[in-house]
XYZ file of N, CA and C in Angstrom:
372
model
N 0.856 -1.174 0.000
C 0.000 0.000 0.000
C 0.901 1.236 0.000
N 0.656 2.156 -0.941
C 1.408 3.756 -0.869
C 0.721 4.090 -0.002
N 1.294 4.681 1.270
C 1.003 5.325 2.270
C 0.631 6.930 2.563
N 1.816 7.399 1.405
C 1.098 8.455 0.909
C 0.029 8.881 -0.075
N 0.010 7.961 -1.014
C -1.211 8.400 -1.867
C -2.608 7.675 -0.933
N -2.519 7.056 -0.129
C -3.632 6.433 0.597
C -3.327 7.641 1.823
N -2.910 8.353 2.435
C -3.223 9.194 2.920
C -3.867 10.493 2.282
N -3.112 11.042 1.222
C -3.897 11.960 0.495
C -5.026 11.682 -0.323
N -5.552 10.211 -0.269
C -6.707 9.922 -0.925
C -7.844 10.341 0.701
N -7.074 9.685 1.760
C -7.705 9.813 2.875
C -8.585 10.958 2.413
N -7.565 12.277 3.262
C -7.637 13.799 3.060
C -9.046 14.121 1.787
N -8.872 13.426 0.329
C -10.327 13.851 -0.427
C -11.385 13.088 0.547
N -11.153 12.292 0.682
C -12.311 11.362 0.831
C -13.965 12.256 2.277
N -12.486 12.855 3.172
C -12.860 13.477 4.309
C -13.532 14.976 3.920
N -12.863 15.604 2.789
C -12.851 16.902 1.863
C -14.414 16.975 1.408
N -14.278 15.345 1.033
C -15.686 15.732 -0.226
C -16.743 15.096 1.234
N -16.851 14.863 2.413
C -18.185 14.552 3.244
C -18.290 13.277 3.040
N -17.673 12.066 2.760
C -17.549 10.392 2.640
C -16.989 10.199 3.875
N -17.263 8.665 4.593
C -16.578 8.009 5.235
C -15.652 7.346 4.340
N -15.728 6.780 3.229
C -15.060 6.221 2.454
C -15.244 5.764 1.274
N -14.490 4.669 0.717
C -14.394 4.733 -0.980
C -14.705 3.246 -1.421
N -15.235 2.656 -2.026
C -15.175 1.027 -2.683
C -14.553 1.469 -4.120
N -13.213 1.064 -4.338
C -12.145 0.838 -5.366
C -12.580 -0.688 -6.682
N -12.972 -0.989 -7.502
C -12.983 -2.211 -8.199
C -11.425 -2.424 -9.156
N -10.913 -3.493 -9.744
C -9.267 -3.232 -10.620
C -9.546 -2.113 -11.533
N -8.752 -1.968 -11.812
C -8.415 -0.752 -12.941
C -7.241 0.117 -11.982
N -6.974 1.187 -12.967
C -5.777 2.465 -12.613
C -5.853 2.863 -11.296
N -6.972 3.281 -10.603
C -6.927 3.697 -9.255
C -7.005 2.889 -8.290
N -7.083 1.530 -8.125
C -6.483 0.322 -7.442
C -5.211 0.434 -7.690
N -4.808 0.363 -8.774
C -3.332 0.147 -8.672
C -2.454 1.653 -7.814
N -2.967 2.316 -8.941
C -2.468 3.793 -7.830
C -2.224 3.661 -6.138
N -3.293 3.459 -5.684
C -3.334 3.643 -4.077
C -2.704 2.599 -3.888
N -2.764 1.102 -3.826
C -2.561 0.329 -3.325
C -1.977 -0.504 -4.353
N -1.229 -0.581 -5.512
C -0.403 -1.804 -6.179
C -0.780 -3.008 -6.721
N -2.024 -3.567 -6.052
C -2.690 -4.431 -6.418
C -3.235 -4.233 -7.782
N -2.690 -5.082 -8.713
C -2.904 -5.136 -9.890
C -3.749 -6.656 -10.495
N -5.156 -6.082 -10.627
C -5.800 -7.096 -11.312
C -7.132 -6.543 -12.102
N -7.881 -6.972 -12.936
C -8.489 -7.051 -13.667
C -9.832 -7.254 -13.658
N -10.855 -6.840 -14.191
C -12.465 -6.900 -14.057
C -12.655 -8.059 -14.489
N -13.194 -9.203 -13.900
C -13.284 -10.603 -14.537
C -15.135 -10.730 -13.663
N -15.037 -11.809 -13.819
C -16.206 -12.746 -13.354
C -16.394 -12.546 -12.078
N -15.029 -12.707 -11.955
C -14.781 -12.758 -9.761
C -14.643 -11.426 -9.119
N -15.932 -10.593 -8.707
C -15.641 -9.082 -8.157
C -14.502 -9.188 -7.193
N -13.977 -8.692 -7.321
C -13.073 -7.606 -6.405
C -13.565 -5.879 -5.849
N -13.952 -5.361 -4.218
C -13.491 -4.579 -4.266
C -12.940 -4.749 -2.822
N -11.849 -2.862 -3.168
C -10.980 -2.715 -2.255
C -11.780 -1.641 -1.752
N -12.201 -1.721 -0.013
C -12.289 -0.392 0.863
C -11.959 0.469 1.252
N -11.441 1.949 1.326
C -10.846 2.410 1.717
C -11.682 3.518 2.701
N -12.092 3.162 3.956
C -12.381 3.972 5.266
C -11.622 4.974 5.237
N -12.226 5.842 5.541
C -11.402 7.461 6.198
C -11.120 7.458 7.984
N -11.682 6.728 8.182
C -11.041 6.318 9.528
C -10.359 4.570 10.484
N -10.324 3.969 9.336
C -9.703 2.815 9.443
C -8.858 2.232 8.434
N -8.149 0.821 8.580
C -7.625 0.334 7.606
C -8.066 0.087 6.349
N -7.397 -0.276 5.419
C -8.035 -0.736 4.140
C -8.945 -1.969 4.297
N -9.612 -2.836 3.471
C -9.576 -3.874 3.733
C -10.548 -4.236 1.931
N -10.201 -5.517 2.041
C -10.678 -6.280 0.127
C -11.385 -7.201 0.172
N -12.489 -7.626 -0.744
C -12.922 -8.557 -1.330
C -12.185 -9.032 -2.063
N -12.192 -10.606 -2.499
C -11.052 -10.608 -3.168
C -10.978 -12.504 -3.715
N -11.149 -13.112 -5.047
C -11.326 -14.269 -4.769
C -9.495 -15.099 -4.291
N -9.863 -15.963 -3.154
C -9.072 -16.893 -2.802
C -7.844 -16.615 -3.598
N -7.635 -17.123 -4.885
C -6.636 -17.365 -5.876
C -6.074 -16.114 -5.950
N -6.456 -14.983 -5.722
C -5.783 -13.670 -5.715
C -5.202 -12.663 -4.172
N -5.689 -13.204 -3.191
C -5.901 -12.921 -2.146
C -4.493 -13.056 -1.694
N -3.085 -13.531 -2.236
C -1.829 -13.222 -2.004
C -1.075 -12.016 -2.314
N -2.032 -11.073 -3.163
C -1.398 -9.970 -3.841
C -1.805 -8.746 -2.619
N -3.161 -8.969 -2.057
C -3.653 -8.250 -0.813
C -2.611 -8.163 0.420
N -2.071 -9.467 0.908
C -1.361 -10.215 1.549
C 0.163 -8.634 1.138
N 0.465 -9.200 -0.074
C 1.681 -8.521 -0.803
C 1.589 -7.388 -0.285
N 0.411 -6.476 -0.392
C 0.978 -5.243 0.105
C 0.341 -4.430 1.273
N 0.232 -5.599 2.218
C 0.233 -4.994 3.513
C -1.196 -4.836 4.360
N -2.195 -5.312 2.968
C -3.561 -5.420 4.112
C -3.611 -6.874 4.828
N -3.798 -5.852 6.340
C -3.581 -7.356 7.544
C -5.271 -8.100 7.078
N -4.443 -9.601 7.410
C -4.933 -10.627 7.047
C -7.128 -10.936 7.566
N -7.162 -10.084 8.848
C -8.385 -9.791 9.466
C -8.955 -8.970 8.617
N -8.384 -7.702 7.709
C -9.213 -7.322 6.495
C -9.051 -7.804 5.174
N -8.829 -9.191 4.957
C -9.004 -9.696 3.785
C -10.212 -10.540 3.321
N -11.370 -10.209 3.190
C -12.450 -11.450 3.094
C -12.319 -12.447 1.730
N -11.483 -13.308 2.051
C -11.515 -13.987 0.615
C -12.471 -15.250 0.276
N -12.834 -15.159 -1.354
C -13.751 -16.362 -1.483
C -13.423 -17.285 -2.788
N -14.098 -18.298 -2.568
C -13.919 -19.481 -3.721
C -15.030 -19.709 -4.362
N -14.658 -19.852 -5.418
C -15.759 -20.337 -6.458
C -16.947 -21.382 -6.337
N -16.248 -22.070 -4.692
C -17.253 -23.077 -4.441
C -18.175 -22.238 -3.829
N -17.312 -21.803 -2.849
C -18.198 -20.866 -1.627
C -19.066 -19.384 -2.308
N -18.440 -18.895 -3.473
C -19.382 -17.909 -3.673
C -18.702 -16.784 -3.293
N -19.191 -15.052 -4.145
C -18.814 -14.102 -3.363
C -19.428 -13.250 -2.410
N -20.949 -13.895 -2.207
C -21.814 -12.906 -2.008
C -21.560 -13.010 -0.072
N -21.084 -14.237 0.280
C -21.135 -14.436 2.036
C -19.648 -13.176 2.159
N -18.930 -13.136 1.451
C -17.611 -12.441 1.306
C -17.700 -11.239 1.560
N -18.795 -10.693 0.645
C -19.263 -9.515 0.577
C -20.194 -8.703 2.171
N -20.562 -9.990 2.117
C -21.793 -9.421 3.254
C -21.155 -9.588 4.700
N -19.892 -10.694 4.920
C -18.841 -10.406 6.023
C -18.172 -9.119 6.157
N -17.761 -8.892 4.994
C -17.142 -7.745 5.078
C -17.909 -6.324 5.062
N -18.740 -6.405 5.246
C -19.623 -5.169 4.979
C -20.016 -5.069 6.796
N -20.396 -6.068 7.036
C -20.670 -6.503 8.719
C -19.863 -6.148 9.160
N -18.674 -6.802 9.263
C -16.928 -6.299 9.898
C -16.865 -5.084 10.147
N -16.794 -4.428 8.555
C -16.134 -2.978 8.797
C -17.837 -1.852 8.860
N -18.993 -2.384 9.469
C -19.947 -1.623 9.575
C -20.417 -0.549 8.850
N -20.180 -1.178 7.425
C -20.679 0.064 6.018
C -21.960 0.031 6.221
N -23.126 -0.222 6.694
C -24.140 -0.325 6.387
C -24.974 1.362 6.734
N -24.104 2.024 7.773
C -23.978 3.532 7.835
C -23.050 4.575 6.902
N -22.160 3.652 6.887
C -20.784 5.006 5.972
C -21.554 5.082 4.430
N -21.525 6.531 4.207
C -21.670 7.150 2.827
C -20.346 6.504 2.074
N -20.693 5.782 1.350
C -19.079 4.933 0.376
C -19.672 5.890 -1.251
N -18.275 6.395 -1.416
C -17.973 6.692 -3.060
C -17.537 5.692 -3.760
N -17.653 5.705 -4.822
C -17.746 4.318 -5.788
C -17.032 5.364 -7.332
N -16.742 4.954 -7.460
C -16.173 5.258 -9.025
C -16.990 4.155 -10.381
N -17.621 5.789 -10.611
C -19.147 5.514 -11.271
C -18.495 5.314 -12.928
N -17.046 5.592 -13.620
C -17.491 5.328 -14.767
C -16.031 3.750 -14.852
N -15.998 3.099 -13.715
C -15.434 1.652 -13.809
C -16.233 0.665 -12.814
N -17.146 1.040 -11.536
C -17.610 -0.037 -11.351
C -18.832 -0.595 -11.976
N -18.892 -1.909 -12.091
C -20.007 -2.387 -12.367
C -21.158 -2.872 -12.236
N -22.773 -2.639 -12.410
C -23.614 -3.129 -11.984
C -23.018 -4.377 -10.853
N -22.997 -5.190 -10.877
C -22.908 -6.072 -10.169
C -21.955 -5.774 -8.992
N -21.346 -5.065 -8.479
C -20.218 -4.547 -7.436
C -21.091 -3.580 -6.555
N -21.779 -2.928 -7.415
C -22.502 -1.767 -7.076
C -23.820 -2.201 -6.337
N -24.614 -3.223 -7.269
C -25.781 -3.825 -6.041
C -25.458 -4.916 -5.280
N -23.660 -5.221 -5.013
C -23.667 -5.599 -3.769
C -23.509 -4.948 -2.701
N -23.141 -3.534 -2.924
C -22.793 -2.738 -2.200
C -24.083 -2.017 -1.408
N -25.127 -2.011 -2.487
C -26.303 -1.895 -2.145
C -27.064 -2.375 -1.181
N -27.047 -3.630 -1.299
C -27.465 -5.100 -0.265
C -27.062 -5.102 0.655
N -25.497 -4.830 0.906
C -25.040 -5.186 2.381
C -24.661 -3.802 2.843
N -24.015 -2.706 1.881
C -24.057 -1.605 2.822
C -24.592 -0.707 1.983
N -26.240 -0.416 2.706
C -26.881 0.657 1.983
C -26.484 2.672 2.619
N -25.965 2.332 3.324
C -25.527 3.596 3.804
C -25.292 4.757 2.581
């Protein structure tokens, strides 16, 4: 994780009236945090709280790259193709208590499907 660009992302996040941000792959995943992967089948997102750690969705098979750069292992919800992403989703939404935080979303890369999970488990 860049510590500084994840601090000065902090700083907007607090700027614009958000508790925080849901990140999906593309350029600004990689930016903040290095994690480099791709819009596939298997959602991915990354959290970024304005007053806590990061923490990811993330399937199993990728969940070493999270590991890689520094999000502790208690904010990693990872899942398998057996298990599904949706219990993943809805742990982690429980955990880090989005179901109040105003979350920004980056409206011209996430996708329907990221977006009404975000819906479901944290309508905040």
């Amino acid at each position: 994780m860049n510590q500084q660009r994840l601090q000065q992302l902090t700083e907007q996040i607090l700027a614009n009236g958000l508790d925080g941000i849901a990140l999906v792959p593309g350029p600004n995943m990689v930016y903040v945090s290095g994690i480099h992967s791709h819009l596939s089948e298997r959602p991915i997102v990354l959290f970024i709280p304005a007053d806590d750690e990061p923490a990811i969705v993330i399937p199993t098979l990728e969940a070493m790259k999270a590991r890689a750069v520094g999000i502790p292992t208690d904010r990693i919800f990872a899942w398998s193709d057996d298990e599904g992403y949706t219990g993943a989703f809805q742990q982690a939404c429980a955990q880090l208590e989005l179901s109040d935080y105003l979350l920004g979303v980056e409206a011209l890369h996430m996708r329907v499907l990221e977006l009404e999970l975000l819906k479901r488990y944290a309508p905040g």
